[in-house]
PDB file of C-alpha atoms in Angstrom:
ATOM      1  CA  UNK A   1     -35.263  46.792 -80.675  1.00 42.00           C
ATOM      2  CA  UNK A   2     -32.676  49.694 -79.687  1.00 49.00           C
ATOM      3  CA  UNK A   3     -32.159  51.449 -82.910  1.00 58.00           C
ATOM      4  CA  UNK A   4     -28.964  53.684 -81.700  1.00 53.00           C
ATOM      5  CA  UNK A   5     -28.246  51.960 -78.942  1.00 53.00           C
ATOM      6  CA  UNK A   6     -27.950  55.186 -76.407  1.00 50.00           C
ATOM      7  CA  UNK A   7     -27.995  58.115 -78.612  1.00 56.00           C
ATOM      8  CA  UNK A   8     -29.683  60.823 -77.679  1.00 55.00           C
ATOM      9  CA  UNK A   9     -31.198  63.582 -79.814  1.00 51.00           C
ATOM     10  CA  UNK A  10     -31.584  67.302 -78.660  1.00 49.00           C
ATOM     11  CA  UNK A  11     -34.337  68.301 -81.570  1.00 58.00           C
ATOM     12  CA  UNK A  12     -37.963  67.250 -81.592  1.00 65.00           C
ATOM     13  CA  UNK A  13     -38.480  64.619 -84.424  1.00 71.00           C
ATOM     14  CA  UNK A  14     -38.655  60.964 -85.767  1.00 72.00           C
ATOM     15  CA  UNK A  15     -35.990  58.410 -85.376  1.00 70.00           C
ATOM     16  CA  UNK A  16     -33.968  57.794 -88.353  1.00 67.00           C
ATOM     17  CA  UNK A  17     -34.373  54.036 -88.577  1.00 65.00           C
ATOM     18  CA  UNK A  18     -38.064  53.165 -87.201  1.00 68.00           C
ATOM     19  CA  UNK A  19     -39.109  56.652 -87.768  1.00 69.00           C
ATOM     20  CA  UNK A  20     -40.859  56.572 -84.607  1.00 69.00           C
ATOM     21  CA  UNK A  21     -41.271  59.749 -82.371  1.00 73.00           C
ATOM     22  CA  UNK A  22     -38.584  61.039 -80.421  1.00 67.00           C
ATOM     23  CA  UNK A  23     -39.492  60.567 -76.803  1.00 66.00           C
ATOM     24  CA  UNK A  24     -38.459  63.546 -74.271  1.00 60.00           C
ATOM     25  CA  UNK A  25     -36.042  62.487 -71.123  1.00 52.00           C
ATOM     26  CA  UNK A  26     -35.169  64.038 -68.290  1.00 45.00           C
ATOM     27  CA  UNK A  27     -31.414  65.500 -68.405  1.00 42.00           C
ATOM     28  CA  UNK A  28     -29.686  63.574 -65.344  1.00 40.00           C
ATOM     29  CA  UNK A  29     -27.014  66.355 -65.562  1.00 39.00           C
ATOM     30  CA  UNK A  30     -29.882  69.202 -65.013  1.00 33.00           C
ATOM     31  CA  UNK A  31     -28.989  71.909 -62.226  1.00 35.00           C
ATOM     32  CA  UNK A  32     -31.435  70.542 -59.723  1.00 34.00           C
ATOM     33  CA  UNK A  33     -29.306  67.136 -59.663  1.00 32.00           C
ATOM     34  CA  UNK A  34     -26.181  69.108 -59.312  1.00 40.00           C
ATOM     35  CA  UNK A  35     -27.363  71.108 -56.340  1.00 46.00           C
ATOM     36  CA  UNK A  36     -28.278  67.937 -53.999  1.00 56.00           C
ATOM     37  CA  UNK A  37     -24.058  67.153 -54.500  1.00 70.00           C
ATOM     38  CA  UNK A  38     -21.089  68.334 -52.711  1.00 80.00           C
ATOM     39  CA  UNK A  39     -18.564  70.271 -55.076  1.00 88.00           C
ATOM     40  CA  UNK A  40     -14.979  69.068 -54.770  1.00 88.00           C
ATOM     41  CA  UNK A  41     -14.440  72.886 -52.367  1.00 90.00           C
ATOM     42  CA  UNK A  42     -17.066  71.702 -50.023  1.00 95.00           C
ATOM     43  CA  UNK A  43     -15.567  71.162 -46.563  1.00 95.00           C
ATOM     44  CA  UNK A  44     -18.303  68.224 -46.199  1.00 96.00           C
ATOM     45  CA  UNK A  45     -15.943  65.972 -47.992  1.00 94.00           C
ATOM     46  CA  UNK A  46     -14.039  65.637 -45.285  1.00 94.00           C
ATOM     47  CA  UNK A  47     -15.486  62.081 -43.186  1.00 93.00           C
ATOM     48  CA  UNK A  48     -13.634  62.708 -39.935  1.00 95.00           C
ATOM     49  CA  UNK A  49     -16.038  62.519 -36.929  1.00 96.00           C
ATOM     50  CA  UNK A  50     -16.514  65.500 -34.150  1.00 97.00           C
ATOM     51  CA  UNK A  51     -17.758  65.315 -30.970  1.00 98.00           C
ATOM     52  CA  UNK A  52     -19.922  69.088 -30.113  1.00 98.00           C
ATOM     53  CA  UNK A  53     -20.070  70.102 -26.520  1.00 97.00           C
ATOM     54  CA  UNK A  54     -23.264  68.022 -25.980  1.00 96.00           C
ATOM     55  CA  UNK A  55     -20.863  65.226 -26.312  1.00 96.00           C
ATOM     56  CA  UNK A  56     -23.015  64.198 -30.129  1.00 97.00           C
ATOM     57  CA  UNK A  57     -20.840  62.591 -32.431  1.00 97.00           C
ATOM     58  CA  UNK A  58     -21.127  64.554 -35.694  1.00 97.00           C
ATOM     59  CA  UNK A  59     -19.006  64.951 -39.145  1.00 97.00           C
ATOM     60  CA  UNK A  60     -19.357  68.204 -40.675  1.00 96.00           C
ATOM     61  CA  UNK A  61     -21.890  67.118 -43.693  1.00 96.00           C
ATOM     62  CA  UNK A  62     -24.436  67.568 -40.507  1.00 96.00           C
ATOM     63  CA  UNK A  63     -24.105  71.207 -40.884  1.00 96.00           C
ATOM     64  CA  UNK A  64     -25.020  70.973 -44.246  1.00 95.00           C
ATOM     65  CA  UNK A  65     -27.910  73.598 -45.178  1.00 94.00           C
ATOM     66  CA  UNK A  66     -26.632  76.756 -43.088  1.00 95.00           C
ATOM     67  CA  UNK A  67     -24.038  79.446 -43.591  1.00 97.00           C
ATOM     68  CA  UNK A  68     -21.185  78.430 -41.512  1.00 97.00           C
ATOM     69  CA  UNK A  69     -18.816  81.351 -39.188  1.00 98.00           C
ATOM     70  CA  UNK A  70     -15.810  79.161 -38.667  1.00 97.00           C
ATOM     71  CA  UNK A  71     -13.192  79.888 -36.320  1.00 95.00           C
ATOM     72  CA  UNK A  72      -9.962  77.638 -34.557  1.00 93.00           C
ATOM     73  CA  UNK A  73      -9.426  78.087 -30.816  1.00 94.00           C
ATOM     74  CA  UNK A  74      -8.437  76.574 -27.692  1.00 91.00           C
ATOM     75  CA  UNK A  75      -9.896  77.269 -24.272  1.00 94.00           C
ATOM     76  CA  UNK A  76      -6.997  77.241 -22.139  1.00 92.00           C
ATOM     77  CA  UNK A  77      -5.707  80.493 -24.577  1.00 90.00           C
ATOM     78  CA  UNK A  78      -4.973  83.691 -22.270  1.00 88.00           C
ATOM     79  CA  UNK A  79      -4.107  85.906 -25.729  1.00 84.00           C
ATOM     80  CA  UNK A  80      -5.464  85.817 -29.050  1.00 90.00           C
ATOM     81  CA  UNK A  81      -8.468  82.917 -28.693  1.00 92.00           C
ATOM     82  CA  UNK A  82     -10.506  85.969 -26.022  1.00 92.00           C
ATOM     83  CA  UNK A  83      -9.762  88.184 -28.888  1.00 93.00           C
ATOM     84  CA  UNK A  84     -11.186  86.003 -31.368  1.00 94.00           C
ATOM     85  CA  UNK A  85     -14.493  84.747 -29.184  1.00 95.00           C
ATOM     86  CA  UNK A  86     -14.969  88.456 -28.352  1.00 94.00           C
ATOM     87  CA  UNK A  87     -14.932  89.442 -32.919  1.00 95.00           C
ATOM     88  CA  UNK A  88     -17.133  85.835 -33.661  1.00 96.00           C
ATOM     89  CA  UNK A  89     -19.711  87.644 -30.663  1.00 95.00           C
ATOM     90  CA  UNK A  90     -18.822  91.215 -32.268  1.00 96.00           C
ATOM     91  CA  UNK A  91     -20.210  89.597 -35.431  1.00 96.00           C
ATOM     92  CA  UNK A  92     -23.305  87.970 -34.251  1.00 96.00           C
ATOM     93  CA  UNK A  93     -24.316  91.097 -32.726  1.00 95.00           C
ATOM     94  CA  UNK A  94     -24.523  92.743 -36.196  1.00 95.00           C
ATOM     95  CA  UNK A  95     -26.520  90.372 -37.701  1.00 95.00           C
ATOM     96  CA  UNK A  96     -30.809  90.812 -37.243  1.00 94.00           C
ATOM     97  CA  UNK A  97     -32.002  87.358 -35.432  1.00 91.00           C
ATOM     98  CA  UNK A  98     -34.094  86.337 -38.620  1.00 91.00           C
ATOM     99  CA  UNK A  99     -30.568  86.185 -40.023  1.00 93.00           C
ATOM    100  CA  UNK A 100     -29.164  83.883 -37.729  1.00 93.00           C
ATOM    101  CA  UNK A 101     -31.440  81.501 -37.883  1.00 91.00           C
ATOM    102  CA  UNK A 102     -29.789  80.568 -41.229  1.00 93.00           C
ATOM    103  CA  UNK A 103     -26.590  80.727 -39.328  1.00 96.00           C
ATOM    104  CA  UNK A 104     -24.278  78.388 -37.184  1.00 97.00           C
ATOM    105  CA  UNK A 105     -21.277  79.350 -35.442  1.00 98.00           C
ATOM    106  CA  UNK A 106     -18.233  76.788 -34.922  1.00 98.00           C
ATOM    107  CA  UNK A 107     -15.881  76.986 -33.035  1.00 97.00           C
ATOM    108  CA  UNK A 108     -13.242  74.027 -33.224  1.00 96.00           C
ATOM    109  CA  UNK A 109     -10.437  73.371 -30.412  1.00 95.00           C
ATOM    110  CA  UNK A 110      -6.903  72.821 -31.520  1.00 91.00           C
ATOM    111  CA  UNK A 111      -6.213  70.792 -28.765  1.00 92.00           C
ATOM    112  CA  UNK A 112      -8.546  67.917 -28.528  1.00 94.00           C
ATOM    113  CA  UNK A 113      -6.625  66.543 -25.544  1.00 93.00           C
ATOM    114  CA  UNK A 114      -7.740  69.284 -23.398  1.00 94.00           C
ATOM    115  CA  UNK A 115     -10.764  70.200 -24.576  1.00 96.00           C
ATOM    116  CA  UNK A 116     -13.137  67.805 -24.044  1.00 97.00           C
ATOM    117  CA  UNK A 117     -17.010  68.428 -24.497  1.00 98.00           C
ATOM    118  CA  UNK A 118     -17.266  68.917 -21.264  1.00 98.00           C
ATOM    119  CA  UNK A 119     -14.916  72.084 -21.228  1.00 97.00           C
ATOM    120  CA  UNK A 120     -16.598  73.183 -24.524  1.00 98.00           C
ATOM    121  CA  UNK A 121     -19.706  72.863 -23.045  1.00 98.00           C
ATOM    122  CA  UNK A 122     -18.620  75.376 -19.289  1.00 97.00           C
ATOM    123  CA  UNK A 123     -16.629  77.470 -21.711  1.00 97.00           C
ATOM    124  CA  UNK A 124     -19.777  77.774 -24.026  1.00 97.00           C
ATOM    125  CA  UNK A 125     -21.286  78.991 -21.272  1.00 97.00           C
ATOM    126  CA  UNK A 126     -18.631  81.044 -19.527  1.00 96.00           C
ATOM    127  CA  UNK A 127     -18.799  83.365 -22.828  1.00 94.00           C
ATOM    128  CA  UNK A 128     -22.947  83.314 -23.327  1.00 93.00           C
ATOM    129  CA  UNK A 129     -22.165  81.191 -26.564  1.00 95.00           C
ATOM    130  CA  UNK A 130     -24.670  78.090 -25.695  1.00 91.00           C
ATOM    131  CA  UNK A 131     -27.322  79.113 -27.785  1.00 93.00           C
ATOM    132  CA  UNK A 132     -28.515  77.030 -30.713  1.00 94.00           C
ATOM    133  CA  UNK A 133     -26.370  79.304 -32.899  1.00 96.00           C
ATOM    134  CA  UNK A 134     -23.607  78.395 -31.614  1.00 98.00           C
ATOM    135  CA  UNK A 135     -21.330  74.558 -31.822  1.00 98.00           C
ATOM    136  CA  UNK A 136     -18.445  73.481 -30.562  1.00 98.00           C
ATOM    137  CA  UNK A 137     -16.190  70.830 -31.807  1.00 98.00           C
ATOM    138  CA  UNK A 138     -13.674  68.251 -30.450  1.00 98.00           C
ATOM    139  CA  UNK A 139     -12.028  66.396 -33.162  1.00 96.00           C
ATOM    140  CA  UNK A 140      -8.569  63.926 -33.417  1.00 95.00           C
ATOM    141  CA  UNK A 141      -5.090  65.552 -33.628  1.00 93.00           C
ATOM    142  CA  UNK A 142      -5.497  64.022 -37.438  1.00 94.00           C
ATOM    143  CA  UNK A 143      -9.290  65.348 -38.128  1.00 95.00           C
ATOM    144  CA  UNK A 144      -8.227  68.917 -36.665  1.00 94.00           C
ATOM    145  CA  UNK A 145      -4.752  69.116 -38.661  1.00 92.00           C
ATOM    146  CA  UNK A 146      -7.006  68.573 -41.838  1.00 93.00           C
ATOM    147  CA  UNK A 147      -9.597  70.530 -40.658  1.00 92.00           C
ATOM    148  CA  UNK A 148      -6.676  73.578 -40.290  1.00 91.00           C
ATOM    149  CA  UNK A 149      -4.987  72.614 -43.807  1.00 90.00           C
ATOM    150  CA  UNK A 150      -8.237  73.057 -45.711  1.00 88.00           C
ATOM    151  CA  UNK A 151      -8.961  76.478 -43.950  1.00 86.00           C
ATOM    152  CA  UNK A 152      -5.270  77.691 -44.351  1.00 86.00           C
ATOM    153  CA  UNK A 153      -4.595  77.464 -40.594  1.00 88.00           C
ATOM    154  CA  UNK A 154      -0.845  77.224 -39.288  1.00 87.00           C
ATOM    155  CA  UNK A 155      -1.390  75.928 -35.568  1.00 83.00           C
ATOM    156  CA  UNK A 156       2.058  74.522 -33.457  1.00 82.00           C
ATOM    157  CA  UNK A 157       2.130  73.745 -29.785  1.00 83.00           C
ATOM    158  CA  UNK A 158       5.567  75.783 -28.170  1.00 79.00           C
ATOM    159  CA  UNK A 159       4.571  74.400 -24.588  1.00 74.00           C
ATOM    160  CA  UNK A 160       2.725  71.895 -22.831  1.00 65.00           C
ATOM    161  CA  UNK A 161      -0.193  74.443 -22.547  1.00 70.00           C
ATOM    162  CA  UNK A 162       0.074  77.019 -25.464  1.00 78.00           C
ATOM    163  CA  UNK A 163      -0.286  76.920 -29.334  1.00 80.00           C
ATOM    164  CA  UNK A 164       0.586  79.531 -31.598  1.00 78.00           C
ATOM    165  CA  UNK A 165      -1.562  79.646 -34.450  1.00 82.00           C
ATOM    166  CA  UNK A 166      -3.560  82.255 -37.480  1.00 83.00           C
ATOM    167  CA  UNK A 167      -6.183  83.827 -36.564  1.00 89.00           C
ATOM    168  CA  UNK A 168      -8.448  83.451 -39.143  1.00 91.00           C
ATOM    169  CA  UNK A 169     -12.047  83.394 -39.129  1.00 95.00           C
ATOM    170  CA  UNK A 170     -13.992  81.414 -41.994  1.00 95.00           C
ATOM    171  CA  UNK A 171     -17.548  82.106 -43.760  1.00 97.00           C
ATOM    172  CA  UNK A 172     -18.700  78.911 -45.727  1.00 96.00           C
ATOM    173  CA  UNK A 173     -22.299  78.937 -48.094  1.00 96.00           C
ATOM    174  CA  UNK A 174     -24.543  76.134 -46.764  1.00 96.00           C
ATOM    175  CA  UNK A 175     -22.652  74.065 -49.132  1.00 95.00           C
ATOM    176  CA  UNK A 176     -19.775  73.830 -47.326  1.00 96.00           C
ATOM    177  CA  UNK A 177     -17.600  75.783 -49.713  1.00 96.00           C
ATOM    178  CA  UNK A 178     -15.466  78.631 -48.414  1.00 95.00           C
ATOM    179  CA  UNK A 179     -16.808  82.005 -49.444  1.00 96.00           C
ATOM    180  CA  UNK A 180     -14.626  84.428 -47.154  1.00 96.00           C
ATOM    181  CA  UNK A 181     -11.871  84.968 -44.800  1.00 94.00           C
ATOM    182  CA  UNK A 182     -11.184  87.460 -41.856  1.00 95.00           C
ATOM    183  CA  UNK A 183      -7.433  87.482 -41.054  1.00 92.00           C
ATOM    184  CA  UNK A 184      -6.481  89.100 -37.587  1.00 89.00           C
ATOM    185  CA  UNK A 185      -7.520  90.282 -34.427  1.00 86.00           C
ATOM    186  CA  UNK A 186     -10.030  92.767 -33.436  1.00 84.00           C
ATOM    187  CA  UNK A 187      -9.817  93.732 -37.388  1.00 87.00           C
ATOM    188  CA  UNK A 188     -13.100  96.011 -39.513  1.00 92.00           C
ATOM    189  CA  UNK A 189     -15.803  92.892 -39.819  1.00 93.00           C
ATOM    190  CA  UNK A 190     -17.568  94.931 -42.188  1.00 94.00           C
ATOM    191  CA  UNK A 191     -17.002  92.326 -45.133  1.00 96.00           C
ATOM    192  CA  UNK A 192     -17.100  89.566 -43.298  1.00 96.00           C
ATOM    193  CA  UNK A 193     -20.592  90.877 -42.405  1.00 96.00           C
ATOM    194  CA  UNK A 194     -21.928  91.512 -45.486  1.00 96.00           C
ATOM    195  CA  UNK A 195     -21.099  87.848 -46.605  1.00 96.00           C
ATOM    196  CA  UNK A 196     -22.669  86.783 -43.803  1.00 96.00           C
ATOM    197  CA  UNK A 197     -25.812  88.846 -44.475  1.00 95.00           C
ATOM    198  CA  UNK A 198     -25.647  87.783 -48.294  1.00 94.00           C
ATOM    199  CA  UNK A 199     -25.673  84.198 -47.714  1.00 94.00           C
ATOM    200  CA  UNK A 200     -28.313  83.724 -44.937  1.00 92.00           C
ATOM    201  CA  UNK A 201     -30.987  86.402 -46.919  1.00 83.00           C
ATOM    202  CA  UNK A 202     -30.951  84.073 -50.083  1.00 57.00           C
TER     203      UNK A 202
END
């Protein structure tokens, strides 16, 4: 017999009606429930599929547990993508190595037509970026224009071969929710380094 139906009571005690003993439950709602979700900020919402320069199909939920350096590029760039490779290097090289084990870098093409994981992978490589730290991502024309909405990104293609686009580099916690932004080129990293170093000693 269900004497309330589904209340619950927050004191010790006796039911009311069978005077029974009030039996403890765990709270569903408890913080360690809410910690295995995704908040509605997290960029892991988003169920578009990448290809990295291995050529593994991934979405970005797979990066889920590390503190994620986010930048948008394309390889065939002659101006501000060197700049911005050269600052996401700049900022690894300030970080200690027990650090960046906590730590993935991503860098994601704006022009998926071009750079396939192939190029990824010989550009990874042309700029010392293959280690583990380090992922690159191929995406649709759709998956990347949502990809550059959610991170405030204005990209445009003015030729054949060139974009313009912001120059923004991205710090996310390991739950995919954006904690910082770097605006600019060849700009102070010091903030963007002490997020970085805040998130990956927790």
């Amino acid at each position: 017999m269900q004497c309330e139906g589904e209340k619950v009571y927050f004191e010790p005690g006796s039911c009311p009606v069978c005077k029974m003993d009030l039996q403890a439950v765990e709270n569903q709602n408890s913080k360690e429930v809410e910690d295995e979700g995704i908040s509605e900020e997290s960029i892991f919402n988003l169920t578009s599929k990448w290809h990295t320069e291995e050529g593994e199909e991934i979405q970005l939920e797979d990066l889920k547990g590390k503190t994620l350096v986010m930048v948008m590029i394309y390889t065939s760039c002659k101006a501000a993508c060197p700049r911005l490779v050269a600052d996401m290097r700049h900022i690894e090289s300030q970080l200690p190595k027990s650090n960046i084990e906590n730590l993935r870098f991503v860098l994601v093409s704006i022009d998926p037509k071009t750079d396939t994981p192939e190029r990824l992978k010989a550009f990874a490589i042309e700029n010392t970026m293959d280690g583990k730290q380090w992922t690159f991502l191929q995406g649709t024309e759709s998956s990347v224009q949502e990809f550059a909405n959610v991170l405030a990104v204005k990209y445009k293609k003015i030729s054949p071969i060139d974009f313009s686009h912001s120059n923004i580099i991205s710090v996310f916690n390991p739950k995919g929710e954006l904690i910082h932004q770097q605006e600019g080129l060849g700009v102070d990293n010091k903030e963007t380094v002490e997020a970085i170093l805040q998130l990956t000693q927790e």
